[in-house]
Amino acid sequence: MSNLEDSIFLIRSAKKANVIGTGFIFHKQQNYTYLLTCAHVIQDVGGEENIRVNKLPAEVIKIGDVQGFDVAILKINTTFSASSLNLRILDGKEGKKLEVKIPGYYLFGQNNAFRHQTIRGKMIVEVDGHKAIQIIENVTEKVAVGKLEIKKGMLRSGYSGAPVIDINTESVVGLVTHKIDVDGKGKSGVAISIEALEQIWPEMPASISRKITRESPKNPIDSTDGNKIPKWWLTHFLPYCLFFVFLLVIYQKLLDIFDRIDRNQPHMSQKNSENNPKIQSISDLCPIEYQFLTCGEEKQSITIINFPRNNPSSPKESSGRSELTKKNYKQAVKYLTEAWGGEGKDKDPSLLIAMNNAKIMQELQQKSLGINQVHAISVAIPFSRTPEYISENILRGVAWKQEEFNNEFNNNNEDWKLLVLMADDSNDGEEAQKIADEIGRYNSTLDNPILGFIGHYSSRATINVINKYHKLKINQITPSATSTRESLKYIFEDNFRNQNLSNPKLDFSFFFRTVGTTKEAMDAVRKYIDNENIENVIIFRDSTDAFALSSYSEAKKQLLKTGQKRKIDEVELHGARPSDLRKELKKYKNDPLHNEKNTVIFLFMGAYTESQIGQVQAIIEENKGDFLLIGNNPVYTPDFLKKFNDKSVLKNIIIRRFWVPSESDQNIKNFQSFWDTKDYLITRIGTSYDATEMFIQAISKKRQSEGTPTPEEINNALLNTDFIGMTGKVKIIKHGPNKGDRQGANFYLIKPYCEENGECRWMRLNPY
């Protein structure tokens, strides 16, 4: 990095003589220069009006919280000859060590003379998981921090805002925010990651965002132990690499020229090409370097999403996914199509999505499809930590609809195709947030953004990202999270109170669903038990789960408002052993005030996980069909009815389900034929199918206007959704506290029905 000192600036106060900080250039354009420094430097100099950079005033474009993301962006109305420093976001691996240098300013001597010095040392990322936290637009954001260990020189007052430069890559990886002067020797400090820049400036122009290098976990260039790249590599091998890179750049420029020419040809929509600039490269639509988002390609950083899980793929499928990674789209289509044709029974929906995505990429590469004729959505599934049928059924609905729409390209009067990016959220709130961040980065660097998101499976994952997607202006449709908005708000706000943080609000403006809520589910249950003489209610619930809390809240609200006197007892499920639950239930069964006619058990668990199997089985076996038992997802599983040798324990069980197709529904036959399966057509397949249809209709409607559909246009179109979907009439509530929820969402009650030969199936109760 030549002339490093020229890119580092002293920041002074117009009023305070002995208050200084450091800033550095990270972007320049005609007549403007952008600098990074610390938020507390702006505060210390006396605010924006007192900032002086080379005696010039500066405008504060964005500023973080001094106690959170201590970063500020300055804009100066002049262009300096010095170079912009390269920015790099580390992969955040805890304990990662980098050799660094830190150029900064400080005050020297009794006269407080200005001095500049570049000090050297190490930065250790996220020691003990330490992170900076700030609430931005009601979302708790976290970024990495690093511990600085100075080996040469001294960290002094004035270095705040100084760039922390990785010696190996010559990139800025952080800003100095604090010195830890325990012994007065200035050998310790703290730096905040460059990632904070993206957090405080979400509307950062793409021209700036694209210049930031984002390190992937597998990036071989980066040092993880602080060792330098060997000198022989720099002197012998590096020149050849640079020459090869030069040839690649020339090649890419030629491709861009041809692509620009081709986009003016008749096969492209002229109005779209004028209003939607091209992306960097069509291959960027399938981002192979991302940690979560995938088109179905083979990746080293993540487990391939495929079904059955952990089973080896066929040679054709493996070859197809590999060729998709290599961007050999013609070969990828060939192998994936052959793999799909040879799937046999219970076909893999992730393979179908990969095949259709590969077809789109091939058509883009061959110029038979224009870049503005492709629109992307993303879908998250809890692939890693829930029974695989849950993720499989969500993808079945999305893949089925994508296949239908894209293959009717020439017959449906549409001039675009749907690209679907998959992601595994592991049914975890933090993973869900990382996926949202990755979608935000995808949209900041490409002019063909992801226009919609389908997910999450559980309420506990959903509650973590509602505000993130609002901030990113990405419309979210959940096909399965049923907690009411009222419950989600309460849980969200209560969580912040418990952490002694400020109390932000959930913003549901970009949140929709194709499924009903726990309120409608309880409506159906209440109508049923109101006809019974229920006096005693035993609620088994997990107090740590959002869905269970929402179900519990609705149960108490509705069961107690009917005027009937009912006694409600609660049993905690979280952390309870099956043997403990048996003892608890036995206590009620031995109580003469509880009998099979006046007692009901509610089983309120969260989104289904393997750990709940023992609890469910223990409660049902101990109940022996005596008390009426009303359950949800953990009871309604494909193999549930086969778990019990004594089928008598299954009597008196009722499950509440949103949309249960009648046995004569043609969709059942279509589903079983398309997927070559004997599986039953269940709720998540239908609601995911309809969520995909909602996005397709919204995009198609807004493509009639000029340019690429905007998030606000998609949002408006979703609010006006009104069509007959797989799960019936899909209409969205337009106004009021439940705006964005499904209108007229009805739940059904189903119960096990067992034949004399021991075979059991679910049967719908009428009229409930």
C-alpha atoms as one frame of an Amber mdcrd trajectory, in Angstrom:
protein
   0.000   0.000   0.000   1.876   3.022  -1.254   1.664   6.442   0.390  -0.308
   5.041   3.306   0.259   8.158   5.395  -1.441  10.327   2.758  -4.701   8.395
   3.262  -4.708   8.944   7.046  -6.153  12.221   8.351  -5.987  14.127  11.598
  -9.442  15.038  12.906  -9.550  18.136  15.120 -12.076  20.335  16.854 -12.810
  23.906  15.819 -13.195  24.805  19.513 -11.238  22.327  21.632  -7.488  22.558
  21.200  -6.377  19.258  22.687  -9.052  16.891  21.325  -8.092  14.855  18.263
  -8.853  11.616  16.498  -7.871   9.748  13.349  -9.776   9.066  10.136  -8.986
   7.493   6.785 -10.224   7.545   3.180 -12.330   4.558   2.127 -14.108   5.973
  -0.941 -13.703   8.835  -3.404 -15.791  10.208  -6.224 -15.848  13.402  -8.190
 -15.800  16.357  -5.769 -16.282  14.164  -2.685 -14.162  12.134  -0.267 -15.535
   9.709   2.328 -13.690   9.047   5.593 -14.219   6.545   8.400 -13.619   7.412
  12.046 -15.186   6.709  15.441 -18.540   8.036  16.596 -17.023   9.109  19.901
 -14.458  11.252  18.013 -17.370  13.268  16.589 -18.811  13.572  20.065 -15.482
  14.566  21.620 -14.734  17.347  19.125 -18.086  18.953  19.916 -20.390  17.579
  17.232 -20.642  17.863  13.449 -20.338  21.657  13.328 -16.920  21.498  15.024
 -15.305  18.749  12.911 -12.189  19.808  11.019 -10.312  17.515   8.631  -7.211
  19.245   7.233  -8.915  22.432   8.459 -11.940  21.600   6.260 -15.452  21.072
   7.661 -17.038  17.665   7.192 -20.584  16.349   6.974 -21.602  13.353   9.088
 -23.317  10.961   6.664 -23.978   8.189   9.196 -23.032   7.724  12.819 -23.332
   4.740  15.147 -23.853   4.588  18.889 -20.823   5.411  21.029 -21.750   2.476
  23.281 -22.588   0.228  20.333 -21.173   0.517  16.825 -18.632   3.262  17.494
 -18.258   4.209  13.823 -18.967   7.391  11.835 -18.868   8.227   8.118 -17.669
  11.682   7.091 -18.083  13.375   3.726 -15.772  16.197   2.635 -16.585  18.365
  -0.364 -13.245  17.944  -2.058 -11.210  15.175  -3.663  -7.819  14.317  -2.221
  -5.073  12.783  -4.335  -4.456  10.057  -1.746  -5.736   6.541  -2.397  -8.752
   4.918  -0.754  -7.878   2.109   1.642  -9.287  -1.339   0.888 -11.860  -2.649
   3.370 -12.219  -6.279   4.383 -14.861  -8.021   6.518 -13.398 -11.025   8.323
 -15.221 -14.329   8.617 -15.656 -13.720  12.361 -13.913 -16.913  13.419 -13.280
 -16.592  17.150  -9.635 -16.552  18.145  -8.381 -15.672  14.670  -5.041 -13.835
  14.898  -3.752 -11.271  12.429  -0.515  -9.316  12.254  -1.557  -5.691  11.895
  -0.258  -2.163  11.575  -2.105   0.912  12.810  -1.282   4.387  11.475  -2.647
   7.168  13.659  -2.197  10.577  15.253  -1.437  11.563  18.844  -0.410  14.597
  20.918   3.247  14.828  21.889   5.016  16.711  24.652   3.974  19.613  26.808
   3.066  21.676  23.746   0.719  18.947  22.511   2.368  18.838  19.108   0.676
  16.671  16.452   2.573  13.491  15.725   1.913  10.575  13.358   3.176   7.043
  13.876   2.414   3.575  12.516   2.433   1.048  15.316   2.422  -2.744  14.920
   1.072  -5.756  16.737  -1.612  -8.426  16.610  -5.393  -8.410  16.505  -7.274
 -11.377  17.982 -10.884 -11.582  16.788 -13.776 -11.930  19.244 -11.917 -13.013
  22.353 -14.342 -15.005  24.558 -17.136 -14.342  22.047 -17.059 -10.606  22.780
 -19.122  -8.572  20.292 -20.362  -5.021  19.860 -24.155  -4.673  20.077 -26.481
  -1.940  18.834 -30.221  -1.751  18.212 -30.874  -0.436  14.695 -34.470   0.035
  13.558 -35.716  -2.270  16.346 -33.217  -5.020  15.433 -30.397  -6.091  17.743
 -27.325  -6.194  15.514 -23.967  -7.692  16.473 -20.534  -7.281  14.914 -17.145
  -8.706  15.732 -14.564  -6.876  17.802 -10.870  -7.603  18.120  -8.396  -7.380
  20.963  -5.267  -5.419  20.023  -1.859  -6.418  21.357   0.753  -3.788  20.459
   4.289  -5.107  19.986   5.999  -2.084  18.430   5.033   1.430  19.435   2.362
   2.634  21.816  -1.423   2.985  21.485  -2.269   6.533  22.584  -5.168   8.955
  22.787  -5.792  10.201  19.259  -5.659   6.760  17.624  -9.452   6.459  17.889
 -10.705   5.871  14.341  -7.318   4.675  13.083  -7.451   1.824  10.565  -6.323
  -1.621  11.687  -4.562  -2.985   8.603  -3.900  -6.689   8.082  -0.257  -6.840
   6.972  -0.812  -9.939   4.828  -3.678  -8.546   2.726  -3.008  -4.797   3.148
  -6.735  -4.406   3.887  -8.432  -2.508   6.678 -10.159  -5.061   8.920 -11.224
  -2.753  11.752 -11.076   0.637  13.483  -9.428   1.386  16.808 -12.146   2.328
  19.301 -10.527   2.054  22.738  -7.172   1.710  24.396  -6.888  -0.448  27.495
  -4.122   1.341  29.373  -3.732  -0.901  32.403  -0.049  -0.186  33.015   0.322
   3.101  31.152   2.352   1.488  28.394  -0.348   1.563  25.708   0.024  -2.099
  24.762  -3.659  -3.137  24.643  -6.765  -1.906  22.894 -10.022  -2.791  21.141
 -11.013  -2.547  17.471 -14.445  -2.909  15.874 -14.964  -4.831  12.626 -15.505
  -3.070   9.301 -18.820  -4.947   9.288 -20.163  -2.136  11.505 -19.997   0.172
   8.466 -22.614  -1.942   6.665 -24.809  -2.068   9.746 -25.037   1.692  10.310
 -25.320   2.413   6.573 -27.811  -0.172   5.173 -28.511   2.032   2.146 -24.826
   2.115   1.231 -24.489   2.619  -2.542 -23.669  -0.549  -4.473 -20.592   1.195
  -5.901 -19.123   1.264  -2.382 -20.481  -2.068  -1.165 -18.952  -3.941  -4.102
 -15.484  -2.697  -3.177 -15.631  -4.317   0.268 -13.997  -7.729   0.375 -15.991
 -10.259   2.394 -13.930 -13.102   3.679 -15.390 -16.599   3.466 -14.511 -19.299
   6.000 -12.555 -21.226   3.348 -10.672 -18.279   1.829  -7.051 -19.467   1.522
  -5.570 -15.985   1.162  -6.253 -14.998   4.733  -3.979 -15.780   7.612  -5.621
 -17.428  10.612  -2.521 -17.591  12.759  -0.761 -14.325  11.991   1.925 -15.912
   9.789   3.072 -13.996   6.742   2.840 -15.286   3.198   6.244 -16.787   2.318
   8.600 -14.406   0.524   9.314 -16.915  -2.271   5.599 -16.936  -3.070   5.530
 -13.159  -3.374   8.643 -12.955  -5.570   8.211 -15.994  -7.832   4.619 -17.143
  -7.972   2.651 -13.931  -7.375   3.672 -12.162 -10.646   2.259 -15.044 -12.699
  -0.956 -14.945 -10.688  -1.299 -11.215 -11.269  -0.786 -11.667 -14.997  -3.445
 -14.369 -15.047  -5.839 -12.088 -13.125  -5.125  -9.341 -15.688  -6.164 -11.703
 -18.508  -9.346 -12.621 -16.613 -10.240  -8.947 -16.190  -9.819  -8.335 -19.925
 -11.947 -11.406 -20.648 -14.684 -10.203 -18.284 -14.674  -6.745 -19.861 -15.204
  -8.308 -23.283 -18.081 -10.374 -21.916 -19.639  -7.240 -20.435 -19.397  -5.449
 -23.787 -21.058  -8.328 -25.618 -23.697  -8.611 -22.912 -24.455  -4.887 -23.188
 -24.836  -5.197 -26.947 -27.011  -8.260 -26.621 -29.330  -6.615 -24.127 -30.349
  -4.179 -26.840 -31.501  -7.021 -29.084 -35.220  -7.679 -29.713 -35.498 -10.707
 -27.414 -35.168  -8.421 -24.382 -37.733  -6.030 -23.004 -36.477  -2.582 -23.973
 -38.175  -0.822 -21.108 -36.674  -3.234 -18.586 -33.141  -3.001 -19.935 -33.242
   0.778 -19.733 -34.479   0.872 -16.152 -32.611  -2.055 -14.613 -28.803  -1.918
 -14.979 -27.041  -5.218 -15.489 -25.562  -7.093 -12.559 -21.836  -7.707 -12.286
 -22.155 -11.146 -13.884 -25.085 -13.447 -14.539 -23.316 -16.184 -12.585 -23.600
 -14.004  -9.467 -27.300 -14.912  -9.354 -26.149 -18.249  -7.897 -23.586 -17.078
  -5.284 -21.285 -20.037  -4.732 -19.163 -18.147  -2.180 -22.060 -17.512   0.225
 -22.341 -19.466   3.463 -26.124 -20.038   3.475 -27.759 -19.179   0.149 -27.554
 -21.882  -2.482 -29.055 -22.630  -5.891 -28.430 -26.305  -5.213 -24.757 -26.383
  -6.132 -22.083 -28.354  -4.349 -20.386 -26.291  -1.609 -17.549 -26.961   0.761
 -18.789 -24.506   3.385 -22.233 -26.064   3.916 -23.967 -29.423   3.915 -25.793
 -29.984   0.649 -29.552 -29.786   1.116 -30.883 -33.053  -0.279 -33.305 -35.828
   0.606 -33.093 -38.371   2.112 -30.720 -36.495   4.399 -27.221 -37.928   4.840
 -27.787 -40.445   2.051 -25.261 -40.403  -0.794 -26.515 -38.723  -3.951 -26.592
 -40.572  -7.250 -23.505 -40.102  -9.463 -25.596 -38.040 -11.904 -26.853 -35.736
  -9.143 -23.366 -35.266  -7.682 -21.971 -34.475 -11.124 -24.784 -32.025 -11.827
 -24.317 -30.147  -8.552 -20.554 -30.058  -9.152 -20.978 -28.648 -12.669 -23.385
 -26.028 -11.302 -20.633 -24.936  -8.900 -18.180 -24.714 -11.798 -20.713 -22.645
 -13.809 -20.784 -25.287 -16.546 -24.522 -24.832 -16.838 -25.102 -26.953 -19.945
 -23.491 -29.981 -18.302 -25.237 -29.221 -15.014 -28.642 -29.274 -16.739 -27.793
 -32.528 -18.496 -26.750 -34.380 -15.335 -29.449 -32.917 -13.066 -32.200 -33.683
 -15.588 -30.977 -37.275 -15.856 -30.796 -37.510 -12.059 -34.356 -36.199 -11.693
 -35.619 -38.669 -14.285 -34.000 -41.519 -12.395 -35.213 -40.510  -8.934 -37.827
 -43.221  -8.560 -40.167 -42.898  -5.583 -40.308 -39.942  -3.172 -38.421 -37.566
  -5.434 -36.085 -34.981  -3.910 -37.465 -31.401  -4.100 -34.014 -29.854  -3.631
 -32.857 -31.675  -6.776 -35.821 -30.289  -8.724 -34.995 -26.728  -7.586 -31.329
 -27.207  -8.506 -32.339 -28.493 -11.957 -34.691 -25.588 -12.668 -32.127 -23.061
 -11.424 -29.481 -24.632 -13.660 -31.841 -24.360 -16.643 -32.283 -20.644 -15.952
 -28.529 -20.101 -15.702 -27.978 -21.990 -18.969 -30.597 -19.870 -20.761 -28.983
 -16.705 -19.419 -25.572 -17.893 -20.567 -26.931 -18.757 -24.018 -28.760 -15.392
 -24.224 -32.124 -17.069 -24.839 -33.296 -15.420 -21.619 -32.569 -11.830 -20.616
 -31.265 -10.924 -17.184 -34.389  -8.848 -16.551 -36.506 -11.917 -17.241 -35.307
 -13.617 -14.057 -36.547 -12.828 -10.546 -35.378 -14.538  -7.364 -36.970 -15.528
  -4.076 -35.383 -17.355  -1.162 -36.746 -20.099   1.091 -35.396 -21.152   4.486
 -35.885 -24.635   5.925 -34.908 -26.124   9.322 -32.859 -28.794   7.558 -30.205
 -29.589  10.164 -32.135 -29.821  13.429 -35.645 -31.114  12.753 -37.014 -34.342
  11.281 -36.297 -34.204   7.562 -39.912 -34.544   6.426 -40.579 -30.997   7.710
 -37.975 -29.391   5.442 -38.813 -31.780   2.617 -42.481 -30.794   2.645 -41.761
 -27.054   2.677 -39.464 -27.482  -0.336 -41.997 -29.744  -2.056 -44.486 -26.881
  -2.149 -41.932 -24.332  -3.425 -40.276 -26.673  -5.953 -43.610 -27.880  -7.311
 -44.809 -24.325  -7.973 -41.470 -23.243  -9.494 -41.569 -26.249 -11.841 -45.138
 -25.516 -12.922 -44.533 -21.818 -13.508 -41.193 -22.050 -15.310 -42.314 -24.924
 -17.544 -45.421 -23.012 -18.558 -43.198 -20.126 -19.694 -44.501 -20.205 -23.265
 -48.119 -20.890 -22.340 -48.873 -18.646 -19.369 -48.426 -15.262 -21.076 -45.516
 -14.536 -18.736 -42.105 -13.355 -19.928 -40.009 -14.231 -16.878 -38.818 -17.197
 -14.815 -38.453 -17.824 -11.091 -35.067 -18.536  -9.475 -35.210 -20.096  -5.980
 -32.326 -19.852  -3.493 -32.434 -22.258  -0.547 -30.961 -21.829   2.935 -30.772
 -23.957   6.089 -31.710 -22.002   9.229 -31.294 -25.038  11.567 -34.507 -23.873
  13.289 -32.318 -21.343  15.107 -32.917 -17.624  15.591 -29.278 -16.570  15.202
 -28.889 -18.626  12.022 -32.075 -16.984  10.719 -30.501 -13.561  11.313 -27.357
 -14.582   9.436 -29.474 -15.660   6.456 -31.230 -12.285   6.479 -27.848 -10.523
   6.564 -26.665 -12.625   3.629 -29.791 -11.788   1.623 -29.164  -8.115   2.404
 -25.609  -8.414   1.111 -26.821 -10.253  -2.006 -29.276  -7.441  -2.723 -26.688
  -4.709  -2.085 -24.294  -6.071  -4.697 -26.683  -7.182  -7.448 -29.197  -5.221
  -9.470 -31.423  -8.317  -9.653 -32.378  -8.535  -5.975 -34.150 -11.277  -4.073
 -37.726  -9.992  -4.121 -39.221 -12.248  -1.478 -38.472 -14.655   1.338 -40.451
 -17.747   2.369 -39.925 -18.749   6.004 -39.361 -19.442   8.751 -40.772 -22.765
   9.887 -41.025 -21.881  13.578 -42.256 -18.814  15.416 -39.055 -18.699  17.477
 -36.933 -18.307  14.339 -39.418 -15.908  12.729 -39.486 -13.468  15.654 -35.743
 -12.866  15.261 -35.946 -11.564  11.688 -39.240  -9.693  11.246 -37.541  -6.346
  11.867 -34.503  -7.319   9.800 -36.620  -7.980   6.712 -38.509  -4.748   7.311
 -35.178  -2.915   7.481 -34.017  -4.632   4.281 -37.409  -4.021   2.602 -37.792
  -7.706   1.755 -41.279  -9.162   1.896 -41.522 -12.258   4.088 -44.218 -14.947
   3.892 -44.255 -17.683   6.491 -46.084 -20.893   5.541 -46.042 -22.372   9.040
 -45.344 -19.925  11.915 -48.749 -19.457  13.591 -48.079 -17.338  16.711 -50.338
 -14.306  16.710 -48.872 -10.875  16.090 -49.975  -9.880  19.575 -47.989 -12.768
  21.096 -44.942 -12.113  18.941 -44.939  -8.469  20.039 -45.208  -9.398  23.702
 -42.436 -12.014  23.535 -40.167  -9.683  21.573 -40.620  -6.766  23.967 -40.346
  -8.985  27.044 -37.048 -10.335  25.760 -35.624  -6.811  25.577 -36.884  -5.950
  29.051 -35.167  -9.030  30.477 -31.881  -7.947  28.888 -32.231  -4.409  30.297
 -32.112  -3.043  26.760 -34.261  -0.336  25.230 -37.736  -1.490  24.308 -38.188
  -1.428  20.522 -41.260  -2.614  18.639 -41.802  -5.252  15.992 -42.696  -3.796
  12.604 -44.866  -6.202  10.625 -45.108  -4.049   7.475 -43.285  -6.643   5.317
 -44.614  -9.752   7.103 -47.278 -12.040   5.601 -48.471 -15.590   6.023 -50.434
 -18.229   4.132 -51.294 -20.146   7.306 -53.706 -19.275  10.103 -52.738 -18.329
  13.658 -53.080 -19.847  17.110 -56.221 -17.732  17.563 -58.090 -19.465  14.722
 -56.717 -22.804  15.929 -58.132 -22.190  19.402 -61.434 -21.000  17.906 -61.938
 -24.463  16.424 -60.973 -26.203  19.673 -63.192 -23.994  21.836 -66.240 -24.686
  19.663 -65.637 -28.384  20.132 -65.097 -28.451  23.892 -67.887 -25.937  24.568
 -70.231 -28.765  23.607 -68.590 -30.935  26.262 -68.820 -30.449  30.026 -65.172
 -29.535  30.453 -64.354 -28.257  33.938 -60.654 -29.090  34.251 -57.907 -28.029
  31.852 -54.342 -29.342  32.123 -51.896 -27.454  29.901 -48.518 -29.037  29.189
 -46.462 -26.227  27.700 -42.909 -25.155  26.936 -42.545 -21.689  28.479 -39.410
 -20.965  26.403 -41.066 -21.366  23.003 -42.888 -18.596  21.120 -45.505 -20.878
  19.549 -46.233 -22.666  22.842 -46.633 -19.322  24.632 -48.963 -18.002  21.932
 -51.075 -21.187  22.074 -51.161 -21.039  25.873 -52.187 -17.375  25.854 -55.033
 -18.000  23.390 -56.220 -21.045  25.334 -56.500 -19.124  28.609 -58.102 -16.147
  26.888 -60.794 -18.156  25.105 -61.486 -20.844  27.700 -62.079 -18.322  30.457
 -64.159 -15.795  28.533 -67.076 -18.099  27.748 -68.544 -17.647  31.214 -67.861
 -21.228  32.222 -65.930 -21.882  35.404 -62.870 -23.861  34.479 -59.851 -24.779
  36.539 -56.599 -24.449  34.574 -53.418 -26.193  35.708 -50.033 -25.813  34.021
 -47.190 -28.318  33.643 -43.780 -27.163  32.384 -42.356 -29.182  29.488 -39.034
 -27.407  29.068 -36.297 -29.657  30.417 -38.797 -32.157  31.860 -37.922 -35.850
  31.717 -40.554 -38.252  30.314 -40.664 -40.057  33.673 -41.465 -36.795  35.467
 -44.304 -36.090  33.041 -45.751 -39.561  33.675 -45.767 -38.905  37.430 -47.392
 -35.485  36.957 -50.176 -36.875  34.778 -50.718 -39.849  37.108 -51.351 -37.354
  39.937 -54.271 -35.845  38.019 -55.650 -39.245  37.033 -55.713 -40.290  40.699
 -57.628 -37.130  41.631 -61.350 -37.979  41.848 -62.241 -34.469  40.664 -60.684
 -35.283  37.263 -62.407 -37.779  35.012 -62.640 -38.562  31.312 -65.779 -36.477
  30.873 -64.710 -33.235  32.555 -60.972 -33.021  31.824 -58.975 -32.011  28.764
 -55.207 -32.029  28.234 -53.593 -29.439  25.963 -50.159 -30.316  24.643 -48.450
 -27.053  23.568 -44.960 -27.698  22.283 -42.870 -25.688  19.886 -42.045 -26.498
  16.288 -41.237 -30.189  16.269 -37.757 -31.439  17.148 -36.436 -34.919  17.834
 -35.994 -34.161  21.554 -39.773 -33.997  22.045 -40.489 -37.576  20.942 -39.998
 -39.040  24.429 -42.162 -36.405  26.089 -45.066 -36.899  23.658 -44.937 -40.670
  23.925 -44.827 -40.615  27.734 -47.877 -38.349  28.059 -49.984 -40.335  25.578
 -49.065 -43.722  27.010 -49.739 -42.578  30.574 -53.055 -40.998  29.585 -54.218
 -44.295  28.003 -56.972 -42.446  26.186 -58.747 -41.486  29.423 -58.659 -37.666
  29.166 -59.386 -35.809  25.962 -55.944 -34.794  24.609 -55.573 -31.935  22.129
 -52.179 -31.578  20.476 -50.297 -29.913  17.648 -47.254 -30.617  15.408 -45.315
 -33.069  17.624 -48.339 -35.371  17.648 -49.117 -35.071  13.931 -46.087 -36.768
  12.390 -45.849 -39.356   9.580 -44.878 -42.197  11.896 -46.808 -41.122  15.000
 -49.644 -43.631  14.630 -47.134 -46.472  14.234 -45.314 -45.745  17.488 -47.884
 -47.413  19.743 -48.428 -51.172  19.862 -51.483 -50.632  22.016 -53.746 -48.622
  19.715 -56.209 -47.993  22.537 -53.983 -45.178  23.794 -54.825 -43.284  20.595
 -58.484 -42.863  21.419 -59.547 -39.420  22.630 -56.707 -37.657  20.765 -57.563
 -34.608  18.624 -55.168 -32.565  16.526 -55.867 -29.057  15.237 -54.643 -28.486
  11.693 -54.886 -25.626   9.234 -56.244 -26.943   5.932 -56.861 -30.644   5.773
 -57.850 -31.662   2.222 -60.783 -34.007   1.874 -60.045 -37.491   0.573 -61.680
 -36.590  -2.748 -59.462 -33.514  -3.285 -57.788 -33.796  -6.697 -54.691 -32.101
  -5.281 -53.911 -35.275  -3.318 -53.753 -37.371  -6.482 -51.751 -34.682  -8.292
 -49.282 -34.482  -5.421 -48.761 -38.227  -5.119 -48.387 -38.588  -8.881 -45.947
 -35.687  -9.286 -43.658 -36.773  -6.446 -44.208 -40.509  -6.970 -45.054 -40.958
  -3.301 -47.610 -42.504  -0.988 -47.173 -39.611   1.446 -50.226 -37.575   2.353
 -50.668 -34.000   1.157 -50.243 -32.026   4.388 -50.487 -28.392   5.420 -46.903
 -27.199   4.908 -46.833 -28.437   1.314 -49.983 -26.490   0.469 -49.082 -23.297
   2.342 -45.553 -23.246   0.838 -47.003 -23.808  -2.630 -49.423 -20.909  -2.082
 -46.664 -18.656  -0.674 -44.679 -19.206  -3.878 -47.798 -18.484  -5.915 -48.327
 -15.249  -3.965 -44.869 -14.009  -4.924 -45.298 -15.084  -8.560 -48.591 -13.207
  -8.850 -47.174 -10.105  -7.128 -44.085 -10.025  -9.374 -46.126 -10.609 -12.526
 -48.532  -7.851 -11.602 -45.741  -5.340 -11.027 -43.753  -6.307 -14.121 -46.474
  -4.539 -16.074 -45.023  -1.237 -14.830 -41.645   0.208 -15.819 -38.452  -1.426
 -14.580 -37.756  -4.095 -11.964 -40.535  -4.455  -9.354 -39.649  -2.589  -6.165
 -40.148  -4.012  -2.643 -42.899  -1.487  -1.993 -44.707  -2.513  -5.187 -44.428
  -6.185  -4.257 -45.690  -5.336  -0.766 -48.740  -3.575  -2.172 -49.459  -6.445
  -4.554 -49.225  -8.983  -1.700 -51.726  -6.985   0.356 -54.124  -7.248  -2.586
 -53.680 -11.018  -2.913 -56.944 -12.738  -3.810 -56.839 -16.097  -5.589 -57.878
 -19.712  -5.232 -54.776 -21.598  -4.146 -54.069 -25.173  -3.193 -55.284 -24.491
   0.359 -58.434 -22.674  -0.765 -59.153 -18.970  -1.087 -56.011 -16.980  -0.309
 -56.888 -13.433   0.662 -54.815 -11.110   2.848 -56.107  -8.767   5.561 -55.376
  -5.227   4.330 -55.982  -3.143   7.437 -55.877  -3.267  11.218 -53.656  -5.004
  13.778 -53.610  -8.265  11.789 -52.730  -6.656   8.460 -50.787  -9.182   6.383
 -52.401 -12.264   7.953 -54.627 -14.608   5.989 -58.282 -13.661   5.950 -60.840
 -16.324   6.898 -58.207 -18.840   8.031 -60.025 -21.930   9.303 -58.589 -24.843
  11.258 -59.850 -28.400  11.218 -59.846 -30.988  13.974 -58.645 -34.471  13.106
 -58.435 -37.697  15.090 -56.876 -41.148  14.637 -59.075 -43.858  13.199 -57.800
 -47.434  13.459 -58.986 -50.438  11.467 -59.422 -53.875  13.017 -56.147 -54.964
  11.410 -54.298 -52.293  13.394 -53.704 -49.852  10.536 -54.485 -46.281  11.545
 -55.035 -43.043   9.648 -56.123 -39.500  10.442 -59.793 -38.643   9.951 -61.288
 -35.161   9.793 -64.000 -34.266  12.306 -67.054 -32.394  11.075 -68.255 -29.735
  11.254 -65.337 -28.311  13.266
